[in-house]
Amino acid sequence: MTQYSGPSEFQTGSKAEHTERLILASRGALLWERVWPALWPASAIAGVFVAAALFDLFSPLPWAVHALILAGAITGIGLCLYFSFQNFRLPSWSEGARRLERSSGLKHRPISEAGDAMAVGSGDPIAEELWKLHVNALLASVGKLALAWPSPGLPKRDPRALRFVVLALVALGIAFAGWDSAQRVWAGFNDTSAATRATVDAWIDPPPYTGMAPVYLTPGMSLAVPAGSTLNLRVHGAGHLPGLSVDSESTPQSGFSGAQGEYAATYRITSDADVRVRSGGRAIGGWSITAIPDKPPTIAFDGMPSRTEHQVLKISFKASDDYGVTQVRAIITPHGRKGKPIVLDLGIAGPAKTIAQSSYNDLTAHPYAGLEVDIVLQAVDGLGQVASTAPVTFRLPARVFTTPLARALIEQRQNLATGNSDQEHSRVVRMLDALTIAPNQFFINQSGVYTGIRAARWALAGATYPEHVQHVEDLLWQIAISLERGGVLSAAAELRRLQELIAQALAQGAPQEVIDALLQRYQDAMQRYIQALAENPPQNAMDQPPPGTRTLSQKDLQDILKAIQQLNAAGDRDGAQKLMALLQTLLENLKLSSGSGGNADTPQNRAMGDAIRKLGELMGKQRGLLDKTFKGRQGEHVDPKALQSEQNDIQKQLNDVQKGLGDQKIPAPSDLGRAGSSMGQSGQELGSNDLNGSSVDQKNALDALRSAANDLSQRLAKQMGQDKPGDEGADEDPLGRETGRGVPNLGNGVKVPGPSEMKRAHDILMELRRRAAERGRPQQELDYIDRLLRQF
């Protein structure tokens, strides 16, 4: 009788080793025969689900229904596998050997019995060695072995052959899906089909006050934007509501909203944030955004407050902000006394990052005029942040009243403004009573003045509201003004009002015709102002300007107004605003002179001025010709004959300038002859198509013109008794055109373009308007053109 033990070891390369490999294969076949039937019907459920995914049956379904079907399929497969493999075990070596013996038709189980052990003699080395030799001999004596194919017996579990139907569905699905088979199968498990179709558009709108353009975002982009910007998200083609996650210190915002594949969300950026958008379990967009805080503005006095010749308060200031100062105001309160503060809007041209200007305000009509006050400047930016200066104490300018009664009324008016108690009001009432004693003696032929003072007295006695007291203050001022000679103050006030209107129109981009109309009104008011000054001449010789003082003629003022109009037409509204402020400064400090004005307006001076202006025009034309010649040298098509004709015209105009100087017996600068010679040589070289040589001569001609213009400007400055170039006017160009052609040199730093620059600016403006009218252009380009046009 034998006893079973473990399988014997076989020698490598022996026939027994080959037998062992066949036994292992036989065990694998047994494993397949047990596993394959157990996979049914789980494999049928999986096959049907895969076939449905290949035919894209899940795409039209809502995600909730899709998820329910997926969960049901997984649950069914899991239950079937559990019950099928409940009693499953792996095939043993002896089972594999028995299958091999049956498939090979062996009798007496020669392979499986090789695993028997000795019944007796165990432990005897000789007996065990003999037993091993016996077993090996037994295995070696086995004949040819045959391994049969697995026979799982699946038809017993699927008698209706439904497995072939499932297989056919999967095959047809693969043929239907083609190259998208893998993606469709994956979509059936993860809703990736909807996520793949889903796209996201994202852009950031900076706060409007920054003036910055929107920024379009690409996935994975990192950028820095102003705090307060708005992130806009639009998701298209999503199968269900996308997810929005924001990693930020700010308060969480609401998520997406929408339906039918179109969803939208906005997020206000107040701090650094990492934003992620997901659809169908997959990220379709992500951005890292840094929020740049808006710094408060800064403001400071640019010198102490001062007064003009006409007792107007002048406040110079400098302000700045990272995105633009929107408002500058002055808060004026009585120093050491009570009283309602005065709030002055200093009237900046528009939002600007840096501002340096002066503001003129006539406060002589205010009750605080003549009092010491504290002035605080405040700057406001687009976010509403306010910056203030330290208070500066200053005595407000006041009109000098020569009539004693007028001075007394103004004093009582100040008492009313700085004291709001009933006791102070009663004191002023008593003073008004005292001023109107004996009207038959003190108010002869002034019955209107007496009536006005008495009306103010009774109005103050019955005043119960601040508005009533304000009415009394205005009435006292009107009476005091009527006692003095007037005309200048009202004309100056009209000028300031129109200057503010023009500044507002420039800042708001008003049409050119509106600006022209306001400038015409300003010109008329300026004439009335100068007439009023003439009717109220200085009372003593000390008010006359000292010798050598720079004088302005009516033509100079007209030229400044014309330059303002030209700057606005060219789109330089900032320059027009600066020149407007300059003109107002001149008028505020203007004094009429009774002198002859020196020798400034002589025929020789006019001839030199005309020559300088014409040389400036010739320099512009010569520079334009040089540009065309340079383009020809670069390979662009040019007509040398046309360039030669243009050069000859410039030379002829230069000869006319020399003739004009000769007619007035003014020695022409030697550089004019050198310029003419270079122009003639350039014309000959253009005729022979020598563009390189012509360029050299044109540069020489341009240098000679510049030198000649500089010589003439020095002569003219000397004739007019002005500073030489290089002194106070060191910032002027060689033509002395710091303030523009036809505008007097006033050291204001405003550059007025010449005719060539004006023409080019006008051409650019017309081209922008033409392109803006072509609505077929891309929207991004039209938006850019609109932003450019807003500058004009």
PDB file of C-alpha atoms in Angstrom, residues 305-529:
ATOM      1  CA  PRO A 305      -0.205 129.532  -1.930  1.00  0.00           C
ATOM      2  CA  SER A 306       0.043 133.022  -3.391  1.00  0.00           C
ATOM      3  CA  ARG A 307      -2.027 135.809  -4.847  1.00  0.00           C
ATOM      4  CA  THR A 308      -2.044 137.300  -8.341  1.00  0.00           C
ATOM      5  CA  GLU A 309      -2.040 140.947  -9.352  1.00  0.00           C
ATOM      6  CA  HIS A 310      -5.836 140.896  -9.198  1.00  0.00           C
ATOM      7  CA  GLN A 311      -6.086 139.321  -5.739  1.00  0.00           C
ATOM      8  CA  VAL A 312      -6.862 135.834  -6.996  1.00  0.00           C
ATOM      9  CA  LEU A 313      -5.781 132.841  -4.908  1.00  0.00           C
ATOM     10  CA  LYS A 314      -3.172 130.742  -6.723  1.00  0.00           C
ATOM     11  CA  ILE A 315      -2.635 127.160  -5.516  1.00  0.00           C
ATOM     12  CA  SER A 316       0.084 125.096  -7.179  1.00  0.00           C
ATOM     13  CA  PHE A 317       0.178 121.392  -6.471  1.00  0.00           C
ATOM     14  CA  LYS A 318       1.601 118.063  -7.565  1.00  0.00           C
ATOM     15  CA  ALA A 319      -0.405 114.852  -7.355  1.00  0.00           C
ATOM     16  CA  SER A 320       0.120 111.292  -8.533  1.00  0.00           C
ATOM     17  CA  ASP A 321      -1.542 107.899  -8.416  1.00  0.00           C
ATOM     18  CA  ASP A 322      -0.750 104.468  -9.840  1.00  0.00           C
ATOM     19  CA  TYR A 323      -3.893 104.515 -12.003  1.00  0.00           C
ATOM     20  CA  GLY A 324      -4.890 108.149 -12.081  1.00  0.00           C
ATOM     21  CA  VAL A 325      -5.979 111.041  -9.890  1.00  0.00           C
ATOM     22  CA  THR A 326      -9.643 111.817 -10.566  1.00  0.00           C
ATOM     23  CA  GLN A 327     -10.176 114.854  -8.352  1.00  0.00           C
ATOM     24  CA  VAL A 328      -8.133 117.442  -6.492  1.00  0.00           C
ATOM     25  CA  ARG A 329      -9.782 119.791  -4.044  1.00  0.00           C
ATOM     26  CA  ALA A 330      -8.786 122.335  -1.441  1.00  0.00           C
ATOM     27  CA  ILE A 331     -10.439 122.498   1.978  1.00  0.00           C
ATOM     28  CA  ILE A 332     -10.217 126.010   3.449  1.00  0.00           C
ATOM     29  CA  THR A 333     -11.192 126.729   7.049  1.00  0.00           C
ATOM     30  CA  PRO A 334     -10.712 129.903   9.134  1.00  0.00           C
ATOM     31  CA  HIS A 335      -7.552 129.736  11.224  1.00  0.00           C
ATOM     32  CA  GLY A 336      -8.406 129.656  14.926  1.00  0.00           C
ATOM     33  CA  ARG A 337     -12.041 130.595  14.296  1.00  0.00           C
ATOM     34  CA  LYS A 338     -15.307 128.846  13.652  1.00  0.00           C
ATOM     35  CA  GLY A 339     -16.858 128.716  10.255  1.00  0.00           C
ATOM     36  CA  LYS A 340     -18.084 126.437   7.490  1.00  0.00           C
ATOM     37  CA  PRO A 341     -15.206 125.128   5.360  1.00  0.00           C
ATOM     38  CA  ILE A 342     -14.789 126.166   1.739  1.00  0.00           C
ATOM     39  CA  VAL A 343     -14.423 123.199  -0.624  1.00  0.00           C
ATOM     40  CA  LEU A 344     -12.742 124.161  -3.899  1.00  0.00           C
ATOM     41  CA  ASP A 345     -12.584 121.772  -6.833  1.00  0.00           C
ATOM     42  CA  LEU A 346      -9.217 122.592  -8.366  1.00  0.00           C
ATOM     43  CA  GLY A 347     -10.389 121.413 -11.790  1.00  0.00           C
ATOM     44  CA  ILE A 348      -7.917 118.934 -13.237  1.00  0.00           C
ATOM     45  CA  ALA A 349      -8.272 118.158 -16.950  1.00  0.00           C
ATOM     46  CA  GLY A 350      -9.091 114.495 -16.350  1.00  0.00           C
ATOM     47  CA  PRO A 351      -7.771 111.345 -14.681  1.00  0.00           C
ATOM     48  CA  ALA A 352      -3.972 111.368 -14.922  1.00  0.00           C
ATOM     49  CA  LYS A 353      -1.192 109.447 -13.215  1.00  0.00           C
ATOM     50  CA  THR A 354       0.852 112.588 -12.570  1.00  0.00           C
ATOM     51  CA  ILE A 355      -0.467 116.131 -12.321  1.00  0.00           C
ATOM     52  CA  ALA A 356       1.463 119.347 -11.801  1.00  0.00           C
ATOM     53  CA  GLN A 357      -0.578 122.488 -12.303  1.00  0.00           C
ATOM     54  CA  SER A 358      -1.847 125.670 -10.757  1.00  0.00           C
ATOM     55  CA  SER A 359      -5.410 126.613  -9.952  1.00  0.00           C
ATOM     56  CA  TYR A 360      -6.780 130.137  -9.730  1.00  0.00           C
ATOM     57  CA  ASN A 361      -9.798 130.892  -7.589  1.00  0.00           C
ATOM     58  CA  ASP A 362     -11.250 134.295  -6.899  1.00  0.00           C
ATOM     59  CA  LEU A 363     -12.372 134.242  -3.278  1.00  0.00           C
ATOM     60  CA  THR A 364     -12.505 137.992  -2.812  1.00  0.00           C
ATOM     61  CA  ALA A 365     -16.286 137.729  -2.739  1.00  0.00           C
ATOM     62  CA  HIS A 366     -16.222 135.161   0.065  1.00  0.00           C
ATOM     63  CA  PRO A 367     -16.639 136.289   3.667  1.00  0.00           C
ATOM     64  CA  TYR A 368     -13.282 134.686   4.540  1.00  0.00           C
ATOM     65  CA  ALA A 369     -11.435 137.031   2.163  1.00  0.00           C
ATOM     66  CA  GLY A 370      -8.707 138.847   4.082  1.00  0.00           C
ATOM     67  CA  LEU A 371      -8.686 136.320   6.952  1.00  0.00           C
ATOM     68  CA  GLU A 372      -6.005 133.828   7.857  1.00  0.00           C
ATOM     69  CA  VAL A 373      -7.150 130.366   6.843  1.00  0.00           C
ATOM     70  CA  ASP A 374      -5.846 126.799   6.905  1.00  0.00           C
ATOM     71  CA  ILE A 375      -5.634 125.195   3.447  1.00  0.00           C
ATOM     72  CA  VAL A 376      -5.557 121.398   3.068  1.00  0.00           C
ATOM     73  CA  LEU A 377      -5.261 119.740  -0.328  1.00  0.00           C
ATOM     74  CA  GLN A 378      -6.956 116.414  -1.021  1.00  0.00           C
ATOM     75  CA  ALA A 379      -6.448 114.033  -3.961  1.00  0.00           C
ATOM     76  CA  VAL A 380      -8.973 111.332  -4.833  1.00  0.00           C
ATOM     77  CA  ASP A 381      -8.279 108.323  -7.070  1.00  0.00           C
ATOM     78  CA  GLY A 382     -10.656 106.166  -9.070  1.00  0.00           C
ATOM     79  CA  LEU A 383     -11.219 103.802  -6.134  1.00  0.00           C
ATOM     80  CA  GLY A 384     -12.262 106.696  -3.916  1.00  0.00           C
ATOM     81  CA  GLN A 385      -9.109 106.687  -1.791  1.00  0.00           C
ATOM     82  CA  VAL A 386      -8.252 110.124  -0.409  1.00  0.00           C
ATOM     83  CA  ALA A 387      -4.848 111.598   0.397  1.00  0.00           C
ATOM     84  CA  SER A 388      -4.441 114.895   2.247  1.00  0.00           C
ATOM     85  CA  THR A 389      -1.637 117.350   2.888  1.00  0.00           C
ATOM     86  CA  ALA A 390      -0.738 119.006   6.147  1.00  0.00           C
ATOM     87  CA  PRO A 391      -2.595 122.313   6.639  1.00  0.00           C
ATOM     88  CA  VAL A 392      -0.904 125.484   5.393  1.00  0.00           C
ATOM     89  CA  THR A 393      -1.805 128.837   6.953  1.00  0.00           C
ATOM     90  CA  PHE A 394      -2.323 131.654   4.493  1.00  0.00           C
ATOM     91  CA  ARG A 395      -4.125 134.993   4.445  1.00  0.00           C
ATOM     92  CA  LEU A 396      -6.711 134.922   1.681  1.00  0.00           C
ATOM     93  CA  PRO A 397      -6.526 137.704  -0.884  1.00  0.00           C
ATOM     94  CA  ALA A 398      -9.142 140.363  -0.428  1.00  0.00           C
ATOM     95  CA  ARG A 399     -10.307 143.253  -2.490  1.00  0.00           C
ATOM     96  CA  VAL A 400      -9.125 146.585  -1.173  1.00  0.00           C
ATOM     97  CA  PHE A 401     -12.140 148.756  -0.508  1.00  0.00           C
ATOM     98  CA  THR A 402     -11.345 152.464  -0.417  1.00  0.00           C
ATOM     99  CA  THR A 403     -14.777 153.603   0.768  1.00  0.00           C
ATOM    100  CA  PRO A 404     -15.026 153.542   4.595  1.00  0.00           C
ATOM    101  CA  LEU A 405     -18.630 152.388   4.537  1.00  0.00           C
ATOM    102  CA  ALA A 406     -17.754 149.511   2.208  1.00  0.00           C
ATOM    103  CA  ARG A 407     -14.923 148.444   4.535  1.00  0.00           C
ATOM    104  CA  ALA A 408     -17.305 148.493   7.482  1.00  0.00           C
ATOM    105  CA  LEU A 409     -19.861 146.347   5.685  1.00  0.00           C
ATOM    106  CA  ILE A 410     -17.203 143.799   4.727  1.00  0.00           C
ATOM    107  CA  GLU A 411     -16.038 143.620   8.346  1.00  0.00           C
ATOM    108  CA  GLN A 412     -19.561 142.860   9.569  1.00  0.00           C
ATOM    109  CA  ARG A 413     -19.911 140.287   6.841  1.00  0.00           C
ATOM    110  CA  GLN A 414     -16.804 138.497   8.130  1.00  0.00           C
ATOM    111  CA  ASN A 415     -18.192 138.542  11.653  1.00  0.00           C
ATOM    112  CA  LEU A 416     -21.356 136.849  10.436  1.00  0.00           C
ATOM    113  CA  ALA A 417     -19.412 134.130   8.573  1.00  0.00           C
ATOM    114  CA  THR A 418     -17.104 133.236  11.471  1.00  0.00           C
ATOM    115  CA  GLY A 419     -19.590 133.445  14.339  1.00  0.00           C
ATOM    116  CA  ASN A 420     -22.881 131.617  14.333  1.00  0.00           C
ATOM    117  CA  SER A 421     -24.193 132.535  17.738  1.00  0.00           C
ATOM    118  CA  ASP A 422     -27.284 134.664  18.339  1.00  0.00           C
ATOM    119  CA  GLN A 423     -25.128 137.062  20.354  1.00  0.00           C
ATOM    120  CA  GLU A 424     -22.899 137.656  17.332  1.00  0.00           C
ATOM    121  CA  HIS A 425     -25.941 138.205  15.129  1.00  0.00           C
ATOM    122  CA  SER A 426     -27.342 140.760  17.574  1.00  0.00           C
ATOM    123  CA  ARG A 427     -24.006 142.571  17.619  1.00  0.00           C
ATOM    124  CA  VAL A 428     -24.015 142.853  13.805  1.00  0.00           C
ATOM    125  CA  VAL A 429     -27.599 144.123  13.879  1.00  0.00           C
ATOM    126  CA  ARG A 430     -26.534 146.910  16.278  1.00  0.00           C
ATOM    127  CA  MET A 431     -23.592 147.798  14.032  1.00  0.00           C
ATOM    128  CA  LEU A 432     -25.883 148.052  10.995  1.00  0.00           C
ATOM    129  CA  ASP A 433     -28.146 150.326  13.024  1.00  0.00           C
ATOM    130  CA  ALA A 434     -25.156 152.492  13.831  1.00  0.00           C
ATOM    131  CA  LEU A 435     -24.075 152.674  10.183  1.00  0.00           C
ATOM    132  CA  THR A 436     -27.502 153.955   9.112  1.00  0.00           C
ATOM    133  CA  ILE A 437     -27.809 156.783  11.647  1.00  0.00           C
ATOM    134  CA  ALA A 438     -28.816 160.132  10.164  1.00  0.00           C
ATOM    135  CA  PRO A 439     -29.507 159.107   6.572  1.00  0.00           C
ATOM    136  CA  ASN A 440     -30.260 162.738   5.665  1.00  0.00           C
ATOM    137  CA  GLN A 441     -26.626 163.602   6.400  1.00  0.00           C
ATOM    138  CA  PHE A 442     -24.628 160.514   5.487  1.00  0.00           C
ATOM    139  CA  PHE A 443     -26.646 159.023   2.623  1.00  0.00           C
ATOM    140  CA  ILE A 444     -27.295 162.013   0.425  1.00  0.00           C
ATOM    141  CA  ASN A 445     -27.987 160.787  -3.130  1.00  0.00           C
ATOM    142  CA  GLN A 446     -27.425 157.194  -1.862  1.00  0.00           C
ATOM    143  CA  SER A 447     -30.920 156.155  -0.973  1.00  0.00           C
ATOM    144  CA  GLY A 448     -30.411 152.752  -2.612  1.00  0.00           C
ATOM    145  CA  VAL A 449     -27.399 152.031  -0.373  1.00  0.00           C
ATOM    146  CA  TYR A 450     -29.324 153.053   2.725  1.00  0.00           C
ATOM    147  CA  THR A 451     -32.308 150.927   1.752  1.00  0.00           C
ATOM    148  CA  GLY A 452     -30.090 147.929   1.120  1.00  0.00           C
ATOM    149  CA  ILE A 453     -28.347 148.183   4.510  1.00  0.00           C
ATOM    150  CA  ARG A 454     -31.667 148.481   6.323  1.00  0.00           C
ATOM    151  CA  ALA A 455     -33.020 145.475   4.394  1.00  0.00           C
ATOM    152  CA  ALA A 456     -29.978 143.470   5.472  1.00  0.00           C
ATOM    153  CA  ARG A 457     -30.505 144.621   9.082  1.00  0.00           C
ATOM    154  CA  TRP A 458     -34.128 143.460   9.249  1.00  0.00           C
ATOM    155  CA  ALA A 459     -33.363 140.209   7.378  1.00  0.00           C
ATOM    156  CA  LEU A 460     -30.662 139.371   9.917  1.00  0.00           C
ATOM    157  CA  ALA A 461     -32.856 140.259  12.855  1.00  0.00           C
ATOM    158  CA  GLY A 462     -35.474 137.778  11.657  1.00  0.00           C
ATOM    159  CA  ALA A 463     -33.058 135.076  10.467  1.00  0.00           C
ATOM    160  CA  THR A 464     -33.832 131.590  11.788  1.00  0.00           C
ATOM    161  CA  TYR A 465     -31.941 129.375   9.330  1.00  0.00           C
ATOM    162  CA  PRO A 466     -28.363 129.434   7.989  1.00  0.00           C
ATOM    163  CA  GLU A 467     -29.750 130.199   4.533  1.00  0.00           C
ATOM    164  CA  HIS A 468     -31.173 133.478   5.861  1.00  0.00           C
ATOM    165  CA  VAL A 469     -27.755 134.510   7.186  1.00  0.00           C
ATOM    166  CA  GLN A 470     -26.171 133.555   3.842  1.00  0.00           C
ATOM    167  CA  HIS A 471     -28.633 135.853   2.101  1.00  0.00           C
ATOM    168  CA  VAL A 472     -27.596 138.745   4.376  1.00  0.00           C
ATOM    169  CA  GLU A 473     -23.902 138.091   3.641  1.00  0.00           C
ATOM    170  CA  ASP A 474     -24.558 138.224  -0.121  1.00  0.00           C
ATOM    171  CA  LEU A 475     -26.555 141.428   0.248  1.00  0.00           C
ATOM    172  CA  LEU A 476     -23.795 143.155   2.212  1.00  0.00           C
ATOM    173  CA  TRP A 477     -21.268 142.147  -0.462  1.00  0.00           C
ATOM    174  CA  GLN A 478     -23.389 143.563  -3.265  1.00  0.00           C
ATOM    175  CA  ILE A 479     -23.770 146.848  -1.377  1.00  0.00           C
ATOM    176  CA  ALA A 480     -20.014 147.094  -0.786  1.00  0.00           C
ATOM    177  CA  ILE A 481     -19.287 146.416  -4.454  1.00  0.00           C
ATOM    178  CA  SER A 482     -21.744 149.094  -5.526  1.00  0.00           C
ATOM    179  CA  LEU A 483     -19.815 151.612  -3.447  1.00  0.00           C
ATOM    180  CA  GLU A 484     -16.561 150.883  -5.350  1.00  0.00           C
ATOM    181  CA  ARG A 485     -15.692 151.303  -9.028  1.00  0.00           C
ATOM    182  CA  GLY A 486     -16.053 147.951 -10.784  1.00  0.00           C
ATOM    183  CA  GLY A 487     -15.927 146.136 -14.104  1.00  0.00           C
ATOM    184  CA  VAL A 488     -12.570 144.383 -13.835  1.00  0.00           C
ATOM    185  CA  LEU A 489     -13.639 141.842 -11.277  1.00  0.00           C
ATOM    186  CA  SER A 490     -16.745 140.719 -13.141  1.00  0.00           C
ATOM    187  CA  ALA A 491     -14.820 140.424 -16.414  1.00  0.00           C
ATOM    188  CA  ALA A 492     -12.103 138.369 -14.719  1.00  0.00           C
ATOM    189  CA  ALA A 493     -14.726 136.129 -13.112  1.00  0.00           C
ATOM    190  CA  GLU A 494     -16.280 135.508 -16.531  1.00  0.00           C
ATOM    191  CA  LEU A 495     -12.844 134.523 -17.898  1.00  0.00           C
ATOM    192  CA  ARG A 496     -12.313 132.017 -15.091  1.00  0.00           C
ATOM    193  CA  ARG A 497     -15.767 130.535 -15.603  1.00  0.00           C
ATOM    194  CA  LEU A 498     -15.133 130.047 -19.321  1.00  0.00           C
ATOM    195  CA  GLN A 499     -11.692 128.592 -18.607  1.00  0.00           C
ATOM    196  CA  GLU A 500     -13.318 125.974 -16.385  1.00  0.00           C
ATOM    197  CA  LEU A 501     -15.889 125.177 -19.098  1.00  0.00           C
ATOM    198  CA  ILE A 502     -13.135 124.742 -21.703  1.00  0.00           C
ATOM    199  CA  ALA A 503     -11.149 122.505 -19.331  1.00  0.00           C
ATOM    200  CA  GLN A 504     -14.217 120.330 -18.747  1.00  0.00           C
ATOM    201  CA  ALA A 505     -14.948 120.131 -22.480  1.00  0.00           C
ATOM    202  CA  LEU A 506     -11.351 119.072 -23.215  1.00  0.00           C
ATOM    203  CA  ALA A 507     -11.435 116.444 -20.470  1.00  0.00           C
ATOM    204  CA  GLN A 508     -14.757 115.019 -21.677  1.00  0.00           C
ATOM    205  CA  GLY A 509     -13.671 114.840 -25.328  1.00  0.00           C
ATOM    206  CA  ALA A 510     -16.220 117.359 -26.618  1.00  0.00           C
ATOM    207  CA  PRO A 511     -16.487 117.794 -30.417  1.00  0.00           C
ATOM    208  CA  GLN A 512     -14.226 120.310 -32.115  1.00  0.00           C
ATOM    209  CA  GLU A 513     -17.094 122.680 -32.888  1.00  0.00           C
ATOM    210  CA  VAL A 514     -17.977 122.883 -29.168  1.00  0.00           C
ATOM    211  CA  ILE A 515     -14.368 123.720 -28.280  1.00  0.00           C
ATOM    212  CA  ASP A 516     -14.259 126.350 -31.023  1.00  0.00           C
ATOM    213  CA  ALA A 517     -17.452 127.966 -29.752  1.00  0.00           C
ATOM    214  CA  LEU A 518     -16.127 128.118 -26.184  1.00  0.00           C
ATOM    215  CA  LEU A 519     -12.814 129.572 -27.379  1.00  0.00           C
ATOM    216  CA  GLN A 520     -14.710 132.257 -29.295  1.00  0.00           C
ATOM    217  CA  ARG A 521     -16.641 133.150 -26.140  1.00  0.00           C
ATOM    218  CA  TYR A 522     -13.365 133.193 -24.219  1.00  0.00           C
ATOM    219  CA  GLN A 523     -11.866 135.557 -26.800  1.00  0.00           C
ATOM    220  CA  ASP A 524     -14.820 137.925 -26.453  1.00  0.00           C
ATOM    221  CA  ALA A 525     -14.576 137.828 -22.659  1.00  0.00           C
ATOM    222  CA  MET A 526     -10.844 138.486 -22.892  1.00  0.00           C
ATOM    223  CA  GLN A 527     -11.506 141.613 -24.956  1.00  0.00           C
ATOM    224  CA  ARG A 528     -13.975 142.840 -22.348  1.00  0.00           C
ATOM    225  CA  TYR A 529     -11.461 142.099 -19.580  1.00  0.00           C
TER     226      TYR A 529
END
